[in-house]
């Protein structure tokens, strides 16, 4: 089956490469000429473990190609996926659907055969109806159906998630749409990945409800962590104790500096806007968004405390280890490190940082931070060292070397990757999240 993927970013490229690996004939389309040029040269636009090898083998096998021409790319495709960005709209927090609608228009104008148009981008309820209207208004003579198929992959584990999903959600309004989607995902049926057919609107809402629920879990355990610090409890034990209950589950119960990334912040905001538009308030999600937002700067203040408080921190040096919103990605979108670095520089602290993959993306977002070649150069001369992202590279730092490089350092472990006893035994002052 021929599949066209419009938008070759995180989701489009990973999905396209995986579909090709399943044996489909895939064309990835992007309007960004330099991205397509680099893909032709085998250079990945993002850091994602295993992606370069997957792309290379499928290009070699002749199942995966790239183009900037949408009209060429969708020719003969039975399924045309829309996987462009849906960022927060400046000013009001609604999902910006201009990229999705622009693609819908172009697809309608170029469609040369019957096809199912599949929205993989995360889009608010009702977007599928609008995509359908836009395509119909182009006057296309081809038979088409608009389907919702949200993506649940996680950055850093994207290929595994795509190939072995917990479930595949398909929101279709007619048999043509369902039939083509069954064929698209047939290789996964064989792997026994559960597939859930719903209406288009339910499918669109499932994606937002899932992300809002996960963001709520994270925010809940973060608040429990704050309480643990106050009452002398250990959040890791609390987390284990509640997570062993099957009704709760252990995932997304790791206390930390607040959620970030390309999805949770914008998707929770967009859900609030949808709820507002339909006069159906989602108070829990409102609280989650507010709590998470204020947590990021609070983490910056935690590092300031390690430097003796905001009024004594001016002129001192702090090191940030890890900048991306999570490990194994170079994605800096809405990473807590941005607010932490800003809080520190606002207080006159000199900040140095190291991240294994994210420094290029981070540089323009934190122009006053000195980016270093390795963790030890970042640590040199620092009085506070904050672990912001739990990259493996930071799990076994040579603490003796750190002590030689830094002057009476305080280790602020915002990911709880060290044992307080070990770090204190090595002569450090140690602060973490929800543990004393
Ligand atoms: N990143 C994730 O982990 C993730 C996970 C699940 C869902 N999503 C959703 O998937 C969607 C895409 O996210 P992403 O992270 O892949 O975005 P991205 O910014 O990495 O990629 C989007 C791509 O679309 C291209 N594009 C924009 N307009 C175009 C057009 N008219 N024609 C062709 N190409 C065009 C851009 O050049 C860009 O390369 C979003 O709605 C996002 O919420 C993302």
Tab-separated table of C-alpha atoms and ligand atoms in Angstrom:
chain	number	residue	atom	x	y	z
A	1	UNK	CA	0.000	0.000	0.000
A	2	UNK	CA	1.241	3.502	-0.748
A	3	UNK	CA	1.195	5.940	2.177
A	4	UNK	CA	1.989	9.656	2.116
A	5	UNK	CA	3.090	11.404	5.300
A	6	UNK	CA	2.727	15.181	5.173
A	7	UNK	CA	5.080	16.703	7.764
A	8	UNK	CA	8.383	14.932	8.393
A	9	UNK	CA	9.066	16.073	11.948
A	10	UNK	CA	9.182	13.880	15.026
A	11	UNK	CA	5.903	12.099	14.423
A	12	UNK	CA	5.869	12.132	10.622
A	13	UNK	CA	9.390	10.821	10.183
A	14	UNK	CA	9.138	8.115	12.846
A	15	UNK	CA	5.693	6.986	11.643
A	16	UNK	CA	6.788	7.069	8.003
A	17	UNK	CA	9.938	5.055	8.669
A	18	UNK	CA	8.015	2.487	10.745
A	19	UNK	CA	5.241	2.096	8.142
A	20	UNK	CA	7.973	1.545	5.525
A	21	UNK	CA	9.551	-1.050	7.789
A	22	UNK	CA	6.187	-2.846	7.903
A	23	UNK	CA	6.467	-3.144	4.102
A	24	UNK	CA	4.376	-0.181	2.952
A	25	UNK	CA	5.611	2.155	0.242
A	26	UNK	CA	6.010	5.515	2.053
A	27	UNK	CA	6.718	9.063	0.864
A	28	UNK	CA	7.533	11.599	3.582
A	29	UNK	CA	6.727	15.139	2.539
A	30	UNK	CA	7.874	18.366	4.146
A	31	UNK	CA	7.807	21.979	3.012
A	32	UNK	CA	11.158	22.573	4.719
A	33	UNK	CA	13.597	22.168	1.821
A	34	UNK	CA	16.683	21.924	4.047
A	35	UNK	CA	15.080	19.139	6.103
A	36	UNK	CA	14.348	17.130	2.952
A	37	UNK	CA	17.838	17.827	1.552
A	38	UNK	CA	19.412	16.548	4.767
A	39	UNK	CA	17.177	13.478	4.795
A	40	UNK	CA	18.354	12.736	1.236
A	41	UNK	CA	21.901	12.854	2.622
A	42	UNK	CA	20.942	10.521	5.473
A	43	UNK	CA	21.100	13.257	8.149
A	44	UNK	CA	18.271	13.053	10.705
A	45	UNK	CA	16.583	16.344	11.692
A	46	UNK	CA	16.053	15.067	15.250
A	47	UNK	CA	17.904	12.897	17.724
A	48	UNK	CA	15.946	9.685	18.284
A	49	UNK	CA	17.672	6.396	19.128
A	50	UNK	CA	17.639	3.959	16.191
A	51	UNK	CA	15.969	6.333	13.725
A	52	UNK	CA	18.960	6.843	11.411
A	53	UNK	CA	19.446	3.090	10.891
A	54	UNK	CA	15.710	2.524	10.334
A	55	UNK	CA	15.539	5.325	7.763
A	56	UNK	CA	18.695	4.161	6.019
A	57	UNK	CA	17.596	0.535	5.646
A	58	UNK	CA	14.161	1.447	4.329
A	59	UNK	CA	15.523	4.025	1.872
A	60	UNK	CA	17.946	1.356	0.634
A	61	UNK	CA	15.098	-1.131	0.255
A	62	UNK	CA	13.264	1.423	-1.882
A	63	UNK	CA	10.275	1.669	0.472
A	64	UNK	CA	10.930	5.165	1.874
A	65	UNK	CA	11.511	8.421	-0.011
A	66	UNK	CA	11.346	12.154	0.651
A	67	UNK	CA	10.039	15.131	-1.261
A	68	UNK	CA	8.964	18.737	-0.820
A	69	UNK	CA	6.227	18.347	-3.437
A	70	UNK	CA	2.911	17.438	-1.836
A	71	UNK	CA	1.204	16.898	-5.223
A	72	UNK	CA	3.924	14.432	-6.272
A	73	UNK	CA	4.120	12.753	-2.894
A	74	UNK	CA	0.428	11.974	-2.495
A	75	UNK	CA	-0.019	10.653	-6.038
A	76	UNK	CA	-1.408	7.113	-5.799
A	77	UNK	CA	-1.439	7.093	-1.976
A	78	UNK	CA	-4.374	5.243	-0.430
A	79	UNK	CA	-3.752	6.995	2.894
A	80	UNK	CA	-2.495	10.578	3.259
A	81	UNK	CA	-1.425	11.327	6.833
A	82	UNK	CA	-1.294	14.874	8.175
A	83	UNK	CA	1.499	15.043	10.770
A	84	UNK	CA	2.308	18.752	10.903
A	85	UNK	CA	2.723	20.780	14.094
A	86	UNK	CA	-0.181	22.077	16.181
A	87	UNK	CA	1.600	24.459	18.570
A	88	UNK	CA	-0.141	26.723	21.074
A	89	UNK	CA	-1.519	29.777	19.321
A	90	UNK	CA	0.200	32.916	20.507
A	91	UNK	CA	-1.981	34.901	22.856
A	92	UNK	CA	-4.820	32.508	23.687
A	93	UNK	CA	-3.408	28.976	24.074
A	94	UNK	CA	-5.749	27.407	21.505
A	95	UNK	CA	-4.120	24.823	19.238
A	96	UNK	CA	-2.871	26.622	16.128
A	97	UNK	CA	-4.496	24.668	13.316
A	98	UNK	CA	-3.243	26.813	10.452
A	99	UNK	CA	-0.658	24.189	9.353
A	100	UNK	CA	-3.251	21.393	9.393
A	101	UNK	CA	-5.777	23.425	7.415
A	102	UNK	CA	-3.146	24.555	4.895
A	103	UNK	CA	-2.261	20.905	4.251
A	104	UNK	CA	-5.948	19.942	3.969
A	105	UNK	CA	-6.447	22.614	1.285
A	106	UNK	CA	-3.367	21.535	-0.649
A	107	UNK	CA	-4.357	17.877	-0.421
A	108	UNK	CA	-7.854	18.671	-1.710
A	109	UNK	CA	-6.421	20.657	-4.613
A	110	UNK	CA	-3.904	17.955	-5.538
A	111	UNK	CA	-5.853	14.751	-4.917
A	112	UNK	CA	-5.637	12.572	-8.047
A	113	UNK	CA	-7.147	9.355	-6.669
A	114	UNK	CA	-9.525	8.141	-3.974
A	115	UNK	CA	-7.847	8.382	-0.573
A	116	UNK	CA	-8.311	8.422	3.181
A	117	UNK	CA	-6.982	11.589	4.792
A	118	UNK	CA	-5.712	10.765	8.266
A	119	UNK	CA	-5.111	13.391	10.934
A	120	UNK	CA	-2.202	12.161	13.047
A	121	UNK	CA	-1.424	15.604	14.447
A	122	UNK	CA	-2.971	16.233	17.861
A	123	UNK	CA	-6.046	18.318	17.056
A	124	UNK	CA	-9.044	19.551	19.063
A	125	UNK	CA	-12.464	17.982	18.775
A	126	UNK	CA	-14.183	19.011	15.564
A	127	UNK	CA	-10.991	19.536	13.533
A	128	UNK	CA	-11.769	16.482	11.396
A	129	UNK	CA	-15.120	18.049	10.448
A	130	UNK	CA	-13.318	21.219	9.348
A	131	UNK	CA	-10.642	19.271	7.418
A	132	UNK	CA	-13.453	17.436	5.620
A	133	UNK	CA	-15.202	20.718	4.785
A	134	UNK	CA	-11.974	22.307	3.478
A	135	UNK	CA	-11.246	19.347	1.208
A	136	UNK	CA	-14.833	19.243	-0.064
A	137	UNK	CA	-14.723	23.003	-0.762
A	138	UNK	CA	-11.736	22.523	-3.089
A	139	UNK	CA	-14.201	20.785	-5.404
A	140	UNK	CA	-12.171	17.584	-5.645
A	141	UNK	CA	-13.793	14.883	-7.751
A	142	UNK	CA	-12.104	12.072	-5.813
A	143	UNK	CA	-13.770	9.979	-3.142
A	144	UNK	CA	-12.239	10.734	0.236
A	145	UNK	CA	-12.808	10.080	3.917
A	146	UNK	CA	-11.292	11.989	6.845
A	147	UNK	CA	-10.115	9.836	9.748
A	148	UNK	CA	-8.570	10.648	13.131
A	149	UNK	CA	-5.612	8.515	14.241
A	150	UNK	CA	-3.812	10.216	17.140
A	151	UNK	CA	-0.222	9.258	17.909
A	152	UNK	CA	0.882	8.183	21.374
A	153	UNK	CA	4.616	7.623	20.838
A	154	UNK	CA	7.076	8.985	23.388
A	155	UNK	CA	10.180	10.843	22.292
A	156	UNK	CA	13.270	8.841	23.186
A	157	UNK	CA	11.386	5.559	22.774
A	158	UNK	CA	9.479	6.489	19.644
A	159	UNK	CA	10.248	3.528	17.393
A	160	UNK	CA	9.422	0.899	20.013
A	161	UNK	CA	6.243	2.757	20.928
A	162	UNK	CA	5.154	3.003	17.308
A	163	UNK	CA	5.855	-0.635	16.532
A	164	UNK	CA	4.414	-2.039	19.757
A	165	UNK	CA	1.735	0.426	20.817
A	166	UNK	CA	-0.490	-0.155	23.855
A	167	UNK	CA	-3.362	0.556	21.469
A	168	UNK	CA	-4.177	2.106	18.116
A	169	UNK	CA	-7.089	4.532	18.117
A	170	UNK	CA	-8.971	5.163	14.899
A	171	UNK	CA	-11.862	7.568	14.650
A	172	UNK	CA	-13.713	7.013	11.397
A	173	UNK	CA	-17.171	7.953	10.186
A	174	UNK	CA	-17.531	5.482	7.293
A	175	UNK	CA	-16.541	2.007	6.140
A	176	UNK	CA	-14.139	3.315	3.472
A	177	UNK	CA	-12.072	5.029	6.198
A	178	UNK	CA	-12.132	1.986	8.483
A	179	UNK	CA	-11.200	-0.404	5.679
A	180	UNK	CA	-8.139	1.551	4.535
A	181	UNK	CA	-6.973	2.046	8.136
A	182	UNK	CA	-7.295	-1.687	8.813
A	183	UNK	CA	-4.985	-2.270	5.860
A	184	UNK	CA	-2.517	0.419	7.032
A	185	UNK	CA	-2.222	-1.194	10.475
A	186	UNK	CA	-2.592	-4.833	9.369
A	187	UNK	CA	1.049	-5.651	10.266
A	188	UNK	CA	0.296	-4.506	13.820
A	189	UNK	CA	-2.895	-6.550	14.100
A	190	UNK	CA	-0.680	-9.503	13.417
A	191	UNK	CA	1.406	-8.388	16.412
A	192	UNK	CA	-1.843	-8.285	18.364
A	193	UNK	CA	-1.774	-4.581	19.127
A	194	UNK	CA	-5.297	-3.716	20.236
A	195	UNK	CA	-7.141	-1.429	17.882
A	196	UNK	CA	-10.010	0.739	19.015
A	197	UNK	CA	-12.463	2.078	16.454
A	198	UNK	CA	-14.451	5.094	17.599
A	199	UNK	CA	-16.200	8.104	16.154
A	200	UNK	CA	-13.892	10.825	14.868
A	201	UNK	CA	-14.740	13.200	17.722
A	202	UNK	CA	-14.150	10.561	20.406
A	203	UNK	CA	-10.779	9.736	18.881
A	204	UNK	CA	-9.764	13.400	18.845
A	205	UNK	CA	-10.729	13.758	22.491
A	206	UNK	CA	-9.007	10.502	23.554
A	207	UNK	CA	-5.609	12.013	22.738
A	208	UNK	CA	-6.193	15.118	24.864
A	209	UNK	CA	-7.784	13.155	27.690
A	210	UNK	CA	-4.800	10.761	27.742
A	211	UNK	CA	-2.226	13.557	27.882
A	212	UNK	CA	-4.187	15.515	30.477
A	213	UNK	CA	-4.483	12.404	32.644
A	214	UNK	CA	-0.744	11.684	32.466
A	215	UNK	CA	0.073	15.335	33.202
A	216	UNK	CA	-2.264	15.102	36.189
A	217	UNK	CA	-0.472	12.005	37.506
A	218	UNK	CA	2.888	13.773	37.287
A	219	UNK	CA	1.572	16.910	38.924
A	220	UNK	CA	-0.092	14.901	41.680
A	221	UNK	CA	3.114	13.124	42.653
A	222	UNK	CA	5.047	16.406	42.453
A	223	UNK	CA	2.682	17.934	45.013
A	224	UNK	CA	3.001	14.807	47.164
A	225	UNK	CA	6.780	15.259	46.943
A	226	UNK	CA	6.491	18.791	48.323
A	227	UNK	CA	4.370	17.449	51.154
A	228	UNK	CA	6.889	14.653	51.782
A	229	UNK	CA	9.634	17.250	52.259
A	230	UNK	CA	7.505	19.064	54.822
A	231	UNK	CA	6.440	15.985	56.813
A	232	UNK	CA	9.668	14.002	56.582
A	233	UNK	CA	8.393	11.253	54.260
A	234	UNK	CA	10.083	9.807	51.176
A	235	UNK	CA	8.242	10.361	47.881
A	236	UNK	CA	9.888	7.380	46.200
A	237	UNK	CA	8.429	5.097	48.855
A	238	UNK	CA	5.057	6.821	48.606
A	239	UNK	CA	5.167	6.460	44.846
A	240	UNK	CA	6.007	2.751	45.064
A	241	UNK	CA	3.388	2.241	47.734
A	242	UNK	CA	0.580	3.688	45.659
A	243	UNK	CA	1.878	2.489	42.268
A	244	UNK	CA	1.754	-1.169	43.312
A	245	UNK	CA	-2.009	-0.793	43.380
A	246	UNK	CA	-3.101	-1.967	39.913
A	247	UNK	CA	-5.877	0.595	39.866
A	248	UNK	CA	-3.226	3.328	40.063
A	249	UNK	CA	-0.177	1.856	38.271
A	250	UNK	CA	3.463	2.795	38.802
A	251	UNK	CA	4.087	4.788	35.620
A	252	UNK	CA	4.233	8.593	35.605
A	253	UNK	CA	4.681	8.719	39.354
A	254	UNK	CA	8.265	10.000	39.387
A	255	UNK	CA	8.512	13.325	41.160
A	256	UNK	CA	10.601	15.913	39.349
A	257	UNK	CA	10.857	19.512	38.181
A	258	UNK	CA	7.513	19.536	36.331
A	259	UNK	CA	6.448	18.211	32.939
A	260	UNK	CA	7.613	19.821	29.726
A	261	UNK	CA	8.099	18.768	26.137
A	262	UNK	CA	6.293	19.180	22.879
A	263	UNK	CA	2.966	17.702	24.003
A	264	UNK	CA	1.762	17.955	27.615
A	265	UNK	CA	2.064	21.749	28.045
A	266	UNK	CA	0.371	22.666	24.786
A	267	UNK	CA	-2.189	19.853	24.864
A	268	UNK	CA	-3.385	20.562	28.406
A	269	UNK	CA	-3.764	24.243	27.469
A	270	UNK	CA	-5.663	23.382	24.292
A	271	UNK	CA	-7.990	21.063	26.239
A	272	UNK	CA	-8.800	23.931	28.606
A	273	UNK	CA	-9.685	26.088	25.629
A	274	UNK	CA	-11.958	23.418	24.152
A	275	UNK	CA	-13.656	22.974	27.540
A	276	UNK	CA	-14.119	26.733	27.781
A	277	UNK	CA	-15.580	26.961	24.271
A	278	UNK	CA	-18.098	24.230	25.086
A	279	UNK	CA	-18.859	25.705	28.508
A	280	UNK	CA	-17.789	22.487	30.222
A	281	UNK	CA	-15.056	23.428	32.716
A	282	UNK	CA	-12.227	20.980	33.460
A	283	UNK	CA	-11.149	22.307	36.857
A	284	UNK	CA	-8.684	19.503	37.531
A	285	UNK	CA	-6.743	20.210	34.347
A	286	UNK	CA	-6.843	23.951	35.128
A	287	UNK	CA	-5.158	23.253	38.456
A	288	UNK	CA	-2.605	20.961	36.823
A	289	UNK	CA	-1.577	23.594	34.283
A	290	UNK	CA	-1.213	26.293	36.945
A	291	UNK	CA	0.631	24.072	39.401
A	292	UNK	CA	3.083	22.815	36.804
A	293	UNK	CA	3.817	26.279	35.489
A	294	UNK	CA	4.711	27.669	38.895
A	295	UNK	CA	6.750	24.567	39.752
A	296	UNK	CA	9.372	25.279	37.098
A	297	UNK	CA	10.446	28.602	38.622
A	298	UNK	CA	10.130	27.067	42.087
A	299	UNK	CA	12.820	24.594	40.986
A	300	UNK	CA	15.019	27.545	40.043
A	301	UNK	CA	14.489	28.900	43.571
A	302	UNK	CA	15.494	25.511	44.971
A	303	UNK	CA	18.856	25.917	43.236
A	304	UNK	CA	19.077	29.491	44.549
A	305	UNK	CA	18.520	28.115	48.072
A	306	UNK	CA	21.530	25.880	47.514
A	307	UNK	CA	23.529	29.043	46.823
A	308	UNK	CA	22.433	30.581	50.131
A	309	UNK	CA	19.183	32.196	48.944
A	310	UNK	CA	18.273	34.737	46.263
A	311	UNK	CA	19.928	37.676	48.045
A	312	UNK	CA	23.286	35.888	48.433
A	313	UNK	CA	23.403	34.152	45.067
A	314	UNK	CA	24.521	37.075	42.890
A	315	UNK	CA	27.934	36.424	41.311
A	316	UNK	CA	27.988	32.759	42.337
A	317	UNK	CA	28.107	29.941	39.826
A	318	UNK	CA	25.618	27.114	39.255
A	319	UNK	CA	25.896	24.179	36.862
A	320	UNK	CA	22.907	22.587	35.134
A	321	UNK	CA	23.335	18.970	34.061
A	322	UNK	CA	20.742	18.129	31.435
A	323	UNK	CA	18.609	20.658	29.573
A	324	UNK	CA	16.172	18.639	27.467
A	325	UNK	CA	12.735	17.938	28.954
A	326	UNK	CA	13.671	14.267	29.240
A	327	UNK	CA	16.624	12.061	28.275
A	328	UNK	CA	17.251	10.530	24.832
A	329	UNK	CA	15.919	13.463	22.878
A	330	UNK	CA	17.246	16.838	21.766
A	331	UNK	CA	13.786	18.382	22.189
A	332	UNK	CA	13.871	21.550	24.291
A	333	UNK	CA	10.228	22.555	23.837
A	334	UNK	CA	8.870	23.805	27.183
A	335	UNK	CA	11.671	22.111	29.102
A	336	UNK	CA	11.744	23.036	32.818
A	337	UNK	CA	15.442	23.889	32.351
A	338	UNK	CA	14.418	27.087	30.530
A	339	UNK	CA	12.573	28.525	33.549
A	340	UNK	CA	15.257	27.239	35.939
A	341	UNK	CA	18.064	28.921	33.962
A	342	UNK	CA	16.009	32.122	33.725
A	343	UNK	CA	15.332	32.194	37.478
A	344	UNK	CA	19.051	31.811	38.142
A	345	UNK	CA	20.218	34.436	35.660
A	346	UNK	CA	17.497	36.812	36.930
A	347	UNK	CA	19.141	36.504	40.353
A	348	UNK	CA	22.592	37.321	38.930
A	349	UNK	CA	23.908	33.751	39.023
A	350	UNK	CA	26.483	32.682	36.480
A	351	UNK	CA	25.112	29.517	34.856
A	352	UNK	CA	27.006	26.852	32.949
A	353	UNK	CA	25.399	23.759	31.460
A	354	UNK	CA	25.963	20.486	29.701
A	355	UNK	CA	23.489	18.270	27.854
A	356	UNK	CA	24.467	15.247	25.729
A	357	UNK	CA	22.154	16.158	22.810
A	358	UNK	CA	20.192	19.322	23.518
A	359	UNK	CA	22.711	22.175	23.643
A	360	UNK	CA	22.267	23.317	20.056
A	361	UNK	CA	18.505	23.647	20.552
A	362	UNK	CA	18.993	25.158	24.020
A	363	UNK	CA	21.463	27.904	23.077
A	364	UNK	CA	18.969	30.401	21.620
A	365	UNK	CA	16.543	29.767	24.507
A	366	UNK	CA	19.080	30.610	27.220
A	367	UNK	CA	21.597	33.027	25.697
A	368	UNK	CA	23.231	33.865	29.057
A	369	UNK	CA	24.106	30.257	29.857
A	370	UNK	CA	27.606	28.994	29.033
A	371	UNK	CA	27.374	25.647	27.213
A	372	UNK	CA	30.213	23.238	28.053
A	373	UNK	CA	31.733	20.208	26.323
A	374	UNK	CA	31.205	17.757	29.170
A	375	UNK	CA	29.650	17.627	32.660
A	376	UNK	CA	32.930	18.249	34.454
A	377	UNK	CA	33.697	21.479	32.560
A	378	UNK	CA	30.213	22.709	33.488
A	379	UNK	CA	30.767	21.811	37.139
A	380	UNK	CA	34.162	23.542	37.480
A	381	UNK	CA	33.883	26.363	40.022
A	382	UNK	CA	30.152	25.826	40.666
A	383	UNK	CA	28.734	26.064	44.166
A	384	UNK	CA	25.478	24.390	43.181
A	385	UNK	CA	25.130	21.528	40.720
A	386	UNK	CA	21.605	20.744	39.578
A	387	UNK	CA	20.660	17.535	37.788
A	388	UNK	CA	17.780	18.711	35.638
A	389	UNK	CA	17.450	15.785	33.195
A	390	UNK	CA	18.131	12.156	34.104
A	391	UNK	CA	20.493	11.277	31.243
A	392	UNK	CA	22.406	8.040	31.951
A	393	UNK	CA	25.629	10.046	31.657
A	394	UNK	CA	24.818	11.743	34.994
A	395	UNK	CA	23.943	8.613	36.953
A	396	UNK	CA	27.496	7.718	37.805
A	397	UNK	CA	29.391	10.983	38.063
A	398	UNK	CA	32.859	10.690	39.569
A	399	UNK	CA	31.936	12.433	42.824
A	400	UNK	CA	35.548	12.741	43.960
A	401	UNK	CA	36.397	14.564	40.742
A	402	UNK	CA	33.311	16.756	41.144
A	403	UNK	CA	34.468	17.718	44.628
A	404	UNK	CA	37.888	18.726	43.346
A	405	UNK	CA	36.379	20.848	40.576
A	406	UNK	CA	33.698	22.596	42.599
A	407	UNK	CA	33.983	24.599	45.793
A	408	UNK	CA	31.913	23.075	48.648
A	409	UNK	CA	29.256	22.038	46.165
A	410	UNK	CA	25.608	21.361	46.873
A	411	UNK	CA	24.109	18.685	44.649
A	412	UNK	CA	20.502	19.510	43.779
A	413	UNK	CA	19.102	16.314	42.332
A	414	UNK	CA	15.822	17.303	40.659
A	415	UNK	CA	15.345	13.744	39.335
A	416	UNK	CA	16.185	11.716	42.455
A	417	UNK	CA	18.790	9.628	40.632
A	418	UNK	CA	21.254	9.499	43.541
A	419	UNK	CA	20.910	7.951	46.936
A	420	UNK	CA	21.064	10.679	49.611
A	421	UNK	CA	23.267	8.464	51.815
A	422	UNK	CA	25.881	7.879	49.085
A	423	UNK	CA	26.140	11.522	48.107
A	424	UNK	CA	26.323	12.739	51.703
A	425	UNK	CA	28.931	10.083	52.483
A	426	UNK	CA	31.013	11.559	49.655
A	427	UNK	CA	30.961	14.887	51.516
A	428	UNK	CA	28.300	16.766	49.587
A	429	UNK	CA	25.347	18.725	50.805
A	430	UNK	CA	22.472	17.058	48.979
A	431	UNK	CA	18.960	18.223	48.114
A	432	UNK	CA	16.460	16.245	46.090
A	433	UNK	CA	12.732	16.092	45.423
A	434	UNK	CA	10.479	14.834	48.194
A	435	UNK	CA	13.237	13.131	50.187
A	436	UNK	CA	15.194	14.424	53.148
B	1	LIG	N1	6.593	14.975	19.286
B	1	LIG	C1	5.881	14.054	19.913
B	1	LIG	O1	6.355	13.339	20.783
B	1	LIG	C2	4.412	13.860	19.553
B	1	LIG	C3	3.741	12.726	20.046
B	1	LIG	C4	2.416	12.540	19.712
B	1	LIG	C5	1.758	13.488	18.934
B	1	LIG	N2	2.409	14.595	18.496
B	1	LIG	C6	1.686	15.547	17.645
B	1	LIG	O2	2.082	15.343	16.295
B	1	LIG	C7	2.076	16.583	15.587
B	1	LIG	C8	3.445	16.833	14.966
B	1	LIG	O3	4.377	16.989	16.020
B	1	LIG	P1	5.948	16.926	15.768
B	1	LIG	O4	6.594	16.935	17.100
B	1	LIG	O5	6.247	15.824	14.809
B	1	LIG	O6	6.153	18.345	15.030
B	1	LIG	P2	7.463	18.895	14.273
B	1	LIG	O7	7.445	20.345	14.449
B	1	LIG	O8	8.649	18.082	14.689
B	1	LIG	O9	7.178	18.544	12.733
B	1	LIG	C9	6.196	19.154	11.948
B	1	LIG	C10	6.712	19.196	10.502
B	1	LIG	O10	5.662	19.593	9.642
B	1	LIG	C11	6.221	20.364	8.596
B	1	LIG	N3	5.167	21.152	7.932
B	1	LIG	C12	4.461	22.199	8.419
B	1	LIG	N4	3.586	22.649	7.505
B	1	LIG	C13	3.736	21.844	6.405
B	1	LIG	C14	3.110	21.797	5.134
B	1	LIG	N5	2.154	22.672	4.786
B	1	LIG	N6	3.499	20.857	4.254
B	1	LIG	C15	4.472	19.981	4.577
B	1	LIG	N7	5.111	19.972	5.776
B	1	LIG	C16	4.735	20.894	6.681
B	1	LIG	C17	7.260	21.212	9.298
B	1	LIG	O11	8.214	21.722	8.393
B	1	LIG	C18	7.847	20.188	10.288
B	1	LIG	O12	8.967	19.513	9.723
B	1	LIG	C19	1.644	17.637	16.611
B	1	LIG	O13	0.265	17.843	16.505
B	1	LIG	C20	1.981	16.996	17.930
B	1	LIG	O14	1.177	17.471	18.970
B	1	LIG	C21	3.731	14.783	18.777
